[in-house]
CSV table of C-alpha atoms and ligand atoms in Angstrom, one decimal:
chain,number,residue,atom,x,y,z
A,1,MET,CA,-34.9,3.6,16.9
A,2,ASP,CA,-33.3,7.1,17.0
A,3,ARG,CA,-33.7,9.5,14.1
A,4,ILE,CA,-32.2,12.9,13.3
A,5,ARG,CA,-34.3,15.9,12.3
A,6,ILE,CA,-32.8,18.8,10.4
A,7,ARG,CA,-34.4,22.0,9.3
A,8,GLY,CA,-32.1,23.0,6.5
A,9,GLY,CA,-30.9,26.2,4.9
A,10,ARG,CA,-28.6,27.7,7.6
A,11,PRO,CA,-24.9,28.3,6.7
A,12,LEU,CA,-22.5,26.8,9.3
A,13,SER,CA,-20.3,29.1,11.1
A,14,GLY,CA,-17.9,28.6,14.0
A,15,LYS,CA,-15.4,26.0,15.2
A,16,ILE,CA,-15.6,22.2,15.2
A,17,ALA,CA,-13.1,20.0,17.1
A,18,ILE,CA,-11.9,17.0,15.1
A,19,GLY,CA,-11.6,13.8,17.0
A,20,GLY,CA,-9.2,10.9,16.8
A,21,ALA,CA,-9.4,8.7,13.7
A,22,LYS,CA,-11.7,5.6,14.0
A,23,ASN,CA,-9.8,3.8,11.2
A,24,ALA,CA,-6.5,4.4,12.9
A,25,ALA,CA,-7.8,3.5,16.4
A,26,LEU,CA,-9.1,0.1,15.3
A,27,PRO,CA,-5.8,-1.4,14.1
A,28,LEU,CA,-4.0,0.2,17.0
A,29,MET,CA,-6.3,-1.5,19.4
A,30,ALA,CA,-5.7,-4.9,17.7
A,31,ALA,CA,-1.9,-4.3,18.1
A,32,SER,CA,-2.4,-4.6,21.8
A,33,LEU,CA,-2.6,-8.4,21.2
A,34,LEU,CA,1.0,-8.4,20.2
A,35,THR,CA,2.5,-7.8,23.7
A,36,ASP,CA,1.8,-8.8,27.3
A,37,GLU,CA,2.6,-5.2,28.4
A,38,LYS,CA,0.3,-2.3,28.5
A,39,LEU,CA,-0.6,-0.2,25.4
A,40,VAL,CA,-2.1,3.2,26.1
A,41,LEU,CA,-3.9,5.0,23.3
A,42,THR,CA,-4.9,8.6,23.7
A,43,ASN,CA,-7.1,10.9,21.6
A,44,LEU,CA,-9.5,8.0,21.1
A,45,PRO,CA,-13.0,8.8,19.7
A,46,ARG,CA,-16.0,7.3,21.6
A,47,LEU,CA,-17.8,5.4,18.8
A,48,ALA,CA,-19.8,2.3,18.5
A,49,ASP,CA,-17.0,0.6,16.4
A,50,ILE,CA,-14.5,1.2,19.2
A,51,THR,CA,-16.9,-0.5,21.6
A,52,THR,CA,-17.5,-3.4,19.3
A,53,LEU,CA,-13.7,-4.1,18.9
A,54,SER,CA,-13.3,-3.7,22.7
A,55,HIS,CA,-15.8,-6.4,23.3
A,56,LEU,CA,-13.9,-8.7,20.9
A,57,LEU,CA,-10.6,-8.0,22.5
A,58,VAL,CA,-11.9,-8.5,26.0
A,59,GLN,CA,-13.1,-12.0,25.1
A,60,HIS,CA,-9.5,-12.7,23.8
A,61,GLY,CA,-8.3,-11.9,27.3
A,62,VAL,CA,-7.3,-8.2,26.9
A,63,SER,CA,-8.2,-6.0,30.0
A,64,ILE,CA,-9.4,-2.6,28.9
A,65,THR,CA,-10.1,0.6,30.7
A,66,MET,CA,-11.5,3.7,29.0
A,67,ASN,CA,-10.8,7.0,30.8
A,68,GLY,CA,-11.8,10.6,30.1
A,69,ALA,CA,-9.1,12.7,28.7
A,70,LYS,CA,-6.7,14.7,30.8
A,71,PRO,CA,-7.2,18.4,30.7
A,72,GLU,CA,-4.4,18.8,28.2
A,73,GLU,CA,-5.6,16.1,25.9
A,74,THR,CA,-8.7,15.7,23.6
A,75,GLY,CA,-10.5,12.5,23.3
A,76,HIS,CA,-10.4,9.5,25.5
A,77,VAL,CA,-7.6,7.4,26.9
A,78,LEU,CA,-7.8,3.6,26.4
A,79,GLU,CA,-5.5,1.3,28.3
A,80,LEU,CA,-5.2,-2.2,26.9
A,81,ARG,CA,-3.3,-5.1,28.4
A,82,ALA,CA,-3.2,-8.6,26.9
A,83,ARG,CA,-1.1,-10.2,29.7
A,84,ARG,CA,-2.3,-13.6,28.6
A,85,ILE,CA,-4.4,-14.6,25.5
A,86,ALA,CA,-7.3,-16.4,27.0
A,87,ASN,CA,-9.0,-17.4,23.7
A,88,THR,CA,-7.8,-17.3,20.1
A,89,THR,CA,-11.3,-17.5,18.5
A,90,ALA,CA,-13.1,-14.4,17.2
A,91,PRO,CA,-16.7,-15.5,17.1
A,92,TYR,CA,-19.2,-14.8,14.4
A,93,ASP,CA,-21.5,-12.8,16.7
A,94,LEU,CA,-18.9,-10.1,17.2
A,95,VAL,CA,-17.1,-10.2,13.9
A,96,ARG,CA,-20.3,-9.8,11.9
A,97,LYS,CA,-20.9,-6.4,13.5
A,98,MET,CA,-17.8,-5.0,12.1
A,99,ARG,CA,-15.5,-6.1,9.3
A,100,ALA,CA,-12.4,-4.5,10.9
A,101,SER,CA,-12.6,-7.3,13.5
A,102,VAL,CA,-10.5,-9.4,11.0
A,103,LEU,CA,-7.5,-7.2,12.2
A,104,VAL,CA,-7.1,-9.5,15.2
A,105,LEU,CA,-6.1,-12.4,12.9
A,106,GLY,CA,-2.5,-11.3,12.2
A,107,PRO,CA,-1.7,-10.4,15.8
A,108,LEU,CA,-3.2,-13.5,17.3
A,109,LEU,CA,-1.5,-15.8,14.9
A,110,ALA,CA,1.9,-14.0,15.4
A,111,ARG,CA,1.6,-14.2,19.2
A,112,CYS,CA,0.0,-17.6,19.7
A,113,GLY,CA,0.7,-19.6,16.5
A,114,GLU,CA,-3.0,-20.0,16.0
A,115,ALA,CA,-6.2,-18.1,15.4
A,116,LYS,CA,-9.7,-18.9,14.4
A,117,VAL,CA,-11.6,-15.9,13.1
A,118,SER,CA,-15.1,-15.8,11.7
A,119,LEU,CA,-15.3,-14.7,8.0
A,120,PRO,CA,-16.7,-11.2,8.1
A,121,GLY,CA,-19.0,-12.0,5.2
A,122,GLY,CA,-20.5,-9.5,2.8
A,123,CYS,CA,-21.6,-6.0,3.7
A,124,SER,CA,-23.7,-3.3,2.2
A,125,ILE,CA,-20.9,-1.8,0.1
A,126,GLY,CA,-20.0,-4.9,-1.9
A,127,PRO,CA,-18.5,-8.3,-1.4
A,128,ARG,CA,-15.3,-7.1,0.4
A,129,PRO,CA,-13.2,-10.3,0.5
A,130,VAL,CA,-10.3,-11.0,2.8
A,131,ASP,CA,-8.3,-13.2,0.4
A,132,LEU,CA,-5.3,-10.8,0.4
A,133,HIS,CA,-5.0,-11.1,4.2
A,134,LEU,CA,-5.1,-14.8,4.0
A,135,LYS,CA,-2.7,-15.2,1.0
A,136,GLY,CA,-0.2,-12.8,2.8
A,137,LEU,CA,-0.3,-14.9,6.0
A,138,GLU,CA,0.2,-18.1,4.0
A,139,ARG,CA,3.3,-16.4,2.5
A,140,LEU,CA,4.5,-15.9,6.1
A,141,GLY,CA,4.2,-19.7,6.6
A,142,ALA,CA,0.7,-20.0,8.1
A,143,THR,CA,-1.6,-22.8,7.2
A,144,ILE,CA,-5.1,-21.5,6.5
A,145,GLU,CA,-8.2,-23.5,6.3
A,146,LEU,CA,-11.8,-22.3,5.8
A,147,HIS,CA,-14.2,-24.3,7.9
A,148,GLN,CA,-17.8,-23.7,8.7
A,149,GLY,CA,-17.6,-19.9,8.1
A,150,TYR,CA,-14.3,-19.6,10.1
A,151,ILE,CA,-10.8,-18.8,9.0
A,152,GLU,CA,-8.6,-21.3,10.9
A,153,ALA,CA,-4.9,-20.2,10.8
A,154,THR,CA,-2.0,-22.0,12.3
A,155,ALA,CA,1.8,-21.4,12.5
A,156,ARG,CA,2.9,-23.8,15.2
A,157,LYS,CA,6.6,-22.9,14.7
A,158,GLY,CA,5.9,-19.2,14.3
A,159,LEU,CA,5.7,-17.0,11.2
A,160,VAL,CA,8.7,-16.5,8.9
A,161,GLY,CA,9.4,-13.3,7.0
A,162,ALA,CA,8.8,-13.2,3.2
A,163,GLU,CA,8.1,-10.8,0.3
A,164,ILE,CA,4.4,-10.2,-0.2
A,165,ILE,CA,3.2,-8.5,-3.3
A,166,PHE,CA,-0.3,-7.2,-3.1
A,167,PRO,CA,-2.2,-7.3,-6.5
A,168,VAL,CA,-4.6,-4.7,-5.2
A,169,VAL,CA,-4.0,-2.0,-2.6
A,170,SER,CA,-5.7,-3.0,0.7
A,171,VAL,CA,-5.6,-1.0,3.8
A,172,GLY,CA,-6.7,-3.8,6.1
A,173,ALA,CA,-4.4,-6.4,4.5
A,174,THR,CA,-1.4,-4.1,4.8
A,175,GLU,CA,-2.2,-3.5,8.5
A,176,ASN,CA,-2.8,-7.2,9.3
A,177,LEU,CA,0.4,-8.3,7.7
A,178,MET,CA,2.5,-5.5,9.1
A,179,MET,CA,1.3,-6.5,12.6
A,180,ALA,CA,1.9,-10.2,12.0
A,181,ALA,CA,5.4,-9.6,10.5
A,182,THR,CA,6.6,-7.7,13.6
A,183,LEU,CA,6.9,-11.0,15.5
A,184,ALA,CA,7.9,-13.2,12.5
A,185,GLU,CA,11.4,-14.6,12.1
A,186,GLY,CA,13.5,-12.5,9.7
A,187,GLU,CA,12.5,-9.8,7.3
A,188,THR,CA,9.2,-9.2,5.5
A,189,THR,CA,8.6,-6.8,2.6
A,190,LEU,CA,5.2,-5.6,1.7
A,191,VAL,CA,5.1,-4.5,-1.9
A,192,ASN,CA,2.2,-2.3,-3.3
A,193,ALA,CA,1.3,-1.6,0.3
A,194,ALA,CA,-1.4,0.9,1.2
A,195,ARG,CA,0.0,4.4,2.0
A,196,GLU,CA,-2.9,5.8,4.1
A,197,PRO,CA,-2.0,8.0,7.1
A,198,GLU,CA,-3.6,5.2,9.3
A,199,ILE,CA,-0.9,2.8,8.1
A,200,VAL,CA,1.8,5.4,9.1
A,201,ASP,CA,0.2,5.8,12.5
A,202,LEU,CA,0.1,2.1,13.1
A,203,ALA,CA,3.8,1.8,12.1
A,204,ARG,CA,4.7,4.6,14.5
A,205,CYS,CA,2.9,2.9,17.4
A,206,LEU,CA,4.4,-0.5,16.5
A,207,ALA,CA,7.9,1.1,16.4
A,208,ALA,CA,7.2,2.6,19.9
A,209,MET,CA,6.4,-1.0,21.0
A,210,GLY,CA,9.8,-2.1,19.7
A,211,ALA,CA,9.0,-3.2,16.2
A,212,GLU,CA,11.5,-2.5,13.4
A,213,ILE,CA,9.6,-1.0,10.4
A,214,ASP,CA,10.8,1.2,7.5
A,215,GLY,CA,8.9,2.7,4.6
A,216,ALA,CA,5.4,3.1,6.0
A,217,GLY,CA,3.7,5.8,3.9
A,218,SER,CA,5.4,4.5,0.8
A,219,ASP,CA,4.2,1.5,-1.3
A,220,ARG,CA,7.1,-0.7,0.1
A,221,ILE,CA,7.2,-1.5,3.8
A,222,ARG,CA,10.0,-3.5,5.3
A,223,ILE,CA,9.6,-5.1,8.7
A,224,ARG,CA,12.4,-7.0,10.6
A,225,GLY,CA,10.8,-9.4,13.0
A,226,VAL,CA,11.7,-9.1,16.7
A,227,LYS,CA,11.4,-11.6,19.6
A,228,ARG,CA,8.9,-9.6,21.6
A,229,LEU,CA,7.2,-6.2,21.7
A,230,VAL,CA,6.7,-4.0,24.8
A,231,GLY,CA,4.2,-1.5,26.1
A,232,ALA,CA,3.9,2.0,24.7
A,233,ARG,CA,1.8,5.2,24.8
A,234,HIS,CA,0.5,6.5,21.5
A,235,ARG,CA,-1.7,9.4,20.4
A,236,VAL,CA,-4.2,8.5,17.6
A,237,ILE,CA,-4.1,10.9,14.5
A,238,PRO,CA,-7.0,13.2,13.8
A,239,ASP,CA,-9.8,11.7,11.7
A,240,ARG,CA,-9.4,12.8,8.1
A,241,ILE,CA,-12.8,11.5,7.1
A,242,GLU,CA,-14.5,13.4,9.8
A,243,THR,CA,-12.4,16.4,8.7
A,244,GLY,CA,-13.5,16.0,5.0
A,245,THR,CA,-17.1,15.5,6.1
A,246,TYR,CA,-17.2,18.9,7.9
A,247,ILE,CA,-15.4,20.6,5.0
A,248,MET,CA,-18.2,19.5,2.8
A,249,ALA,CA,-20.9,20.4,5.3
A,250,THR,CA,-19.4,23.9,5.3
A,251,ALA,CA,-19.2,23.9,1.5
A,252,ILE,CA,-22.8,22.8,0.9
A,253,THR,CA,-24.3,25.3,3.4
A,254,GLY,CA,-22.1,28.2,2.3
A,255,GLY,CA,-20.6,28.9,5.6
A,256,ALA,CA,-17.2,29.5,7.2
A,257,VAL,CA,-15.8,27.0,9.8
A,258,GLU,CA,-12.5,26.3,11.4
A,259,LEU,CA,-11.8,22.6,12.1
A,260,VAL,CA,-9.6,22.6,15.1
A,261,GLY,CA,-7.0,19.8,15.3
A,262,ALA,CA,-7.5,18.8,11.7
A,263,GLU,CA,-4.4,18.0,9.6
A,264,TYR,CA,-4.2,19.5,6.1
A,265,ALA,CA,-1.7,17.0,4.6
A,266,ALA,CA,-4.1,14.1,5.2
A,267,ILE,CA,-6.9,15.7,3.1
A,268,ALA,CA,-4.8,17.6,0.5
A,269,ALA,CA,-6.5,15.7,-2.4
A,270,VAL,CA,-9.9,16.6,-1.0
A,271,ALA,CA,-8.9,20.3,-0.5
A,272,ARG,CA,-7.7,20.4,-4.1
A,273,VAL,CA,-11.0,19.1,-5.5
A,274,LEU,CA,-13.0,21.5,-3.3
A,275,GLU,CA,-10.8,24.5,-4.3
A,276,GLY,CA,-11.9,23.7,-7.9
A,277,ALA,CA,-15.5,23.7,-6.8
A,278,GLY,CA,-15.2,27.2,-5.3
A,279,VAL,CA,-14.3,26.5,-1.6
A,280,GLU,CA,-11.3,28.0,0.2
A,281,VAL,CA,-9.5,25.4,2.3
A,282,THR,CA,-6.6,26.9,4.2
A,283,GLU,CA,-4.2,25.7,6.9
A,284,THR,CA,-4.4,27.7,10.2
A,285,PRO,CA,-2.2,27.4,13.3
A,286,LYS,CA,-4.9,25.3,14.9
A,287,GLY,CA,-6.2,23.3,12.0
A,288,ILE,CA,-8.0,24.1,8.8
A,289,ALA,CA,-10.4,26.9,7.8
A,290,ILE,CA,-13.1,26.5,5.2
A,291,ARG,CA,-15.0,29.2,3.4
A,292,ARG,CA,-17.2,29.1,0.3
A,293,ARG,CA,-15.9,31.8,-2.0
A,294,ASN,CA,-18.9,33.4,-3.6
A,295,GLY,CA,-22.4,32.3,-4.6
A,296,ARG,CA,-22.8,28.7,-5.7
A,297,LEU,CA,-20.4,25.8,-6.0
A,298,THR,CA,-19.2,24.6,-9.4
A,299,GLY,CA,-19.5,21.0,-10.4
A,300,VAL,CA,-16.1,19.1,-10.5
A,301,ASP,CA,-15.3,15.5,-11.4
A,302,VAL,CA,-14.0,13.2,-8.8
A,303,MET,CA,-12.6,9.7,-8.8
A,304,THR,CA,-11.9,7.7,-5.6
A,305,GLU,CA,-8.5,6.2,-5.3
A,306,PRO,CA,-6.2,4.7,-2.6
A,307,PHE,CA,-4.3,7.4,-0.6
A,308,PRO,CA,-3.0,10.0,-1.6
A,309,GLY,CA,-6.0,10.1,-4.0
A,310,PHE,CA,-9.6,11.1,-3.1
A,311,PRO,CA,-10.9,8.7,-0.4
A,312,THR,CA,-13.9,6.4,-1.1
A,313,ASP,CA,-15.1,7.2,2.5
A,314,LEU,CA,-15.8,10.8,1.3
A,315,GLN,CA,-17.5,9.9,-2.0
A,316,ALA,CA,-21.1,10.0,-0.7
A,317,GLN,CA,-20.5,13.3,1.1
A,318,MET,CA,-18.9,14.8,-2.1
A,319,MET,CA,-21.9,13.6,-4.1
A,320,ALA,CA,-24.3,15.4,-1.7
A,321,THR,CA,-22.2,18.5,-2.0
A,322,MET,CA,-22.4,18.4,-5.8
A,323,THR,CA,-26.2,18.1,-5.9
A,324,THR,CA,-26.7,21.9,-5.8
A,325,ALA,CA,-23.5,22.9,-7.7
A,326,ASP,CA,-23.7,24.8,-11.0
A,327,GLY,CA,-23.1,22.4,-13.9
A,328,ALA,CA,-22.4,18.7,-13.6
A,329,ALA,CA,-20.1,16.5,-11.7
A,330,MET,CA,-19.0,13.0,-12.7
A,331,ILE,CA,-18.2,10.9,-9.6
A,332,THR,CA,-16.5,7.6,-10.1
A,333,GLU,CA,-16.0,5.0,-7.5
A,334,THR,CA,-13.1,2.7,-8.1
A,335,ILE,CA,-12.6,1.1,-4.7
A,336,PHE,CA,-15.9,-0.6,-3.8
A,337,GLU,CA,-18.7,-2.0,-5.9
A,338,ASN,CA,-22.2,-1.0,-5.0
A,339,ARG,CA,-21.2,2.1,-3.0
A,340,PHE,CA,-24.0,4.3,-4.5
A,341,MET,CA,-26.9,3.4,-2.1
A,342,HIS,CA,-27.2,7.0,-1.1
A,343,VAL,CA,-28.2,8.0,-4.7
A,344,PRO,CA,-31.9,7.0,-4.5
A,345,GLU,CA,-32.3,8.8,-1.2
A,346,LEU,CA,-30.5,12.0,-2.5
A,347,CYS,CA,-32.9,11.8,-5.5
A,348,ARG,CA,-35.9,11.7,-3.1
A,349,MET,CA,-34.6,15.1,-1.9
A,350,GLY,CA,-34.7,16.5,-5.4
A,351,ALA,CA,-31.1,15.7,-6.6
A,352,ASN,CA,-30.6,14.8,-10.3
A,353,ILE,CA,-28.2,11.8,-10.4
A,354,ASN,CA,-27.8,9.1,-12.9
A,355,VAL,CA,-25.6,6.0,-12.2
A,356,HIS,CA,-23.8,4.2,-15.1
A,357,GLY,CA,-21.7,1.4,-13.7
A,358,ALA,CA,-19.1,2.8,-11.4
A,359,SER,CA,-19.8,6.4,-12.3
A,360,ALA,CA,-22.6,8.8,-11.2
A,361,MET,CA,-23.5,11.9,-13.2
A,362,VAL,CA,-24.7,14.6,-10.8
A,363,ARG,CA,-26.5,17.5,-12.5
A,364,GLY,CA,-26.8,20.4,-10.1
A,365,VAL,CA,-30.3,21.5,-9.2
A,366,PRO,CA,-31.1,25.0,-7.7
A,367,LYS,CA,-32.3,23.5,-4.4
A,368,LEU,CA,-32.8,20.3,-2.5
A,369,ALA,CA,-36.1,19.7,-0.6
A,370,GLY,CA,-36.3,18.1,2.8
A,371,ALA,CA,-37.7,14.6,3.0
A,372,PRO,CA,-37.8,11.5,5.3
A,373,VAL,CA,-34.8,9.4,4.2
A,374,MET,CA,-33.0,6.3,5.3
A,375,ALA,CA,-29.4,5.1,4.8
A,376,THR,CA,-27.7,1.8,4.7
A,377,ASP,CA,-24.1,2.6,5.7
A,378,LEU,CA,-22.0,5.0,7.7
A,379,ARG,CA,-20.9,7.4,5.0
A,380,ALA,CA,-24.1,7.2,3.1
A,381,SER,CA,-26.0,8.3,6.2
A,382,VAL,CA,-23.8,11.3,6.8
A,383,SER,CA,-24.2,12.4,3.1
A,384,LEU,CA,-27.9,12.6,3.9
A,385,VAL,CA,-27.2,14.8,6.9
A,386,LEU,CA,-25.2,17.1,4.6
A,387,ALA,CA,-28.1,17.2,2.1
A,388,GLY,CA,-30.5,17.9,4.9
A,389,LEU,CA,-28.4,20.9,6.1
A,390,ALA,CA,-28.7,22.4,2.7
A,391,ALA,CA,-32.2,21.5,1.8
A,392,GLU,CA,-35.3,23.7,2.2
A,393,GLY,CA,-37.6,22.4,4.9
A,394,GLU,CA,-37.4,19.4,7.2
A,395,THR,CA,-35.4,16.2,6.7
A,396,VAL,CA,-35.7,13.2,9.0
A,397,ILE,CA,-33.0,10.6,8.8
A,398,ASN,CA,-33.8,7.1,9.9
A,399,ARG,CA,-31.5,4.3,11.0
A,400,ILE,CA,-28.9,6.7,12.4
A,401,TYR,CA,-27.1,3.9,14.3
A,402,HIS,CA,-24.8,3.9,11.3
A,403,LEU,CA,-23.8,7.5,12.2
A,404,ASP,CA,-22.9,6.5,15.7
A,405,ARG,CA,-20.4,4.0,14.3
A,406,GLY,CA,-18.2,6.8,12.9
A,407,TYR,CA,-19.2,10.3,14.1
A,408,GLU,CA,-18.8,11.4,17.7
A,409,HIS,CA,-21.3,14.2,18.9
A,410,LEU,CA,-22.4,14.9,15.3
A,411,GLU,CA,-25.5,16.8,16.2
A,412,GLU,CA,-23.8,18.8,18.9
A,413,LYS,CA,-20.9,19.8,16.7
A,414,LEU,CA,-23.2,20.9,13.9
A,415,ALA,CA,-25.7,22.6,16.2
A,416,ALA,CA,-22.8,24.6,17.8
A,417,CYS,CA,-22.2,26.1,14.3
A,418,GLY,CA,-25.8,27.2,13.8
A,419,ALA,CA,-27.4,24.1,12.2
A,420,GLU,CA,-30.9,23.3,13.3
A,421,ILE,CA,-30.5,19.6,14.0
A,422,GLU,CA,-31.7,17.4,16.8
A,423,ARG,CA,-31.8,13.7,17.7
A,424,LEU,CA,-35.3,12.2,18.1
A,425,VAL,CA,-34.9,9.4,20.6
A,426,GLY,CA,-37.0,6.4,19.6
A,427,ASP,CA,-38.2,3.4,21.5
B,501,LIG,C1,-10.5,0.4,5.0
B,501,LIG,C2,-11.3,1.3,5.8
B,501,LIG,C3,-12.6,1.8,5.1
B,501,LIG,C4,-12.2,2.3,3.7
B,501,LIG,C5,-11.3,1.3,2.9
B,501,LIG,C6,-10.7,1.9,1.6
B,501,LIG,C7,-10.8,0.7,8.1
B,501,LIG,C8,-11.3,0.1,9.4
B,501,LIG,N1,-11.7,0.7,7.1
B,501,LIG,O1,-11.3,-0.8,4.8
B,501,LIG,O2,-13.3,2.7,5.8
B,501,LIG,O3,-13.4,2.5,2.9
B,501,LIG,O4,-10.1,1.0,3.8
B,501,LIG,O5,-10.0,3.1,1.9
B,501,LIG,O6,-9.7,1.2,8.0
B,501,LIG,N2,-9.9,-6.3,-1.2
B,501,LIG,C9,-9.8,-7.6,-1.7
B,501,LIG,N3,-9.3,-8.6,-0.9
B,501,LIG,C10,-8.9,-8.4,0.4
B,501,LIG,C11,-9.0,-7.1,0.9
B,501,LIG,C12,-9.5,-6.1,0.1
B,501,LIG,O7,-10.1,-7.8,-2.9
B,501,LIG,O8,-8.4,-9.3,1.0
B,501,LIG,C13,-10.5,-5.2,-2.0
B,501,LIG,C14,-11.8,-4.7,-1.4
B,501,LIG,O9,-12.9,-5.5,-1.8
B,501,LIG,C15,-11.8,-3.3,-2.0
B,501,LIG,C16,-10.3,-2.9,-2.0
B,501,LIG,O10,-9.6,-4.1,-1.9
B,501,LIG,O11,-12.3,-3.3,-3.3
B,501,LIG,C17,-9.9,-2.0,-0.9
B,501,LIG,O12,-10.3,-2.6,0.4
B,501,LIG,P1,-9.4,-2.3,1.7
B,501,LIG,O13,-8.4,-1.3,1.5
B,501,LIG,O14,-8.9,-3.7,2.2
B,501,LIG,O15,-10.5,-1.8,2.7
B,501,LIG,P2,-10.6,-2.1,4.3
B,501,LIG,O16,-9.3,-2.3,4.8
B,501,LIG,O17,-11.7,-3.2,4.5
């Protein structure tokens, strides 16, 4: 298994190109199931999660080609065409690899009147149910049964628009229902919808495919169903989580980096928090520039919230960043249970962190010390990379396949800014 070795203590300096957003790309790819015409997605990152969803879509009958970018474009170009749906079952073996696979449920049901999708099951950051996806589809007239680990959904006469009020904000459920509603009869309103930039991006792509959607980006989205959708070409938004991760990598090492292609508005809450900790985050014509003001960082409290709040997907990285700040930082996780698996590993590197329920108290220490570490999910793994960049001595991170799910060319991007980081290829 591959590992990453870091010799810490070097400030980052230079430019890093920000890729297309994984969490925008996945629902956009699922949207290709809604039409028999070609959907072309540009600025796509090359990541393991994209490959996993491609495998799932191919077995549903989607033909997919991935091309290199044209000279004027960054990222990759993916062409998806679901001329005919060959199979409406999403099997366990593919769904278990990635929870976002459940995003095929809404589009398959809307287009074919039936879908059978394996329940994604638990994962390392808490139980993560899909009840909101299912209740929403029932409101649109689907019949849902759970049978031997599968969600069996049918709507033989098609879906019918309705008002759906989400008791909790869910990104995935908002996306699944927005896609399903595009082909339903009549109007659907999603109340207490997620407001993440990835939702807005999906709505823009669906609109280019002929869907009628208003209000994406607010907590109330209105979709008027249409008879059919058509092909489109769409550019995936920049990855705000990759952006935030490199902001914190710069902050923790005390460097100065420009993130080319990054979008400030998508990480405004993160920028505000880091400003409070002593980091300058400014918009530039090409993206965002980051510079640690003077000396050490200052501890700041953070609570994760749905967008526009501080994202849960940056909580682990923020915690790593706070380990060597002056004073203390209280980090509260409100979105997922059990998303503190990085804490014991950070403590092995010398961090002083105490967890009480959903909050972690981080007391800054003068220095971290390199150590062999291991992580259990994508964002936890990258928080250990950040800690390794700042630590004295050598850090070896095991199980880095998690990183390959969400960070394209991580070592190359960091090494180009002066980090001493390399991948050790295992058997
Ligand atoms: C998406 C992101 C993930 C991010 C998360 C929160 C993708 C592919 N993944 O995940 O990286 O961490 O948003 O920003 O975009 N919930 C229910 N019932 C449901 C659905 C969700 O109770 O049916 C709960 C979850 O357990 C969680 C909360 O709602 O506590 C938010 O989850 P949700 O927004 O749905 O996360 P995902 O869409 O899975």
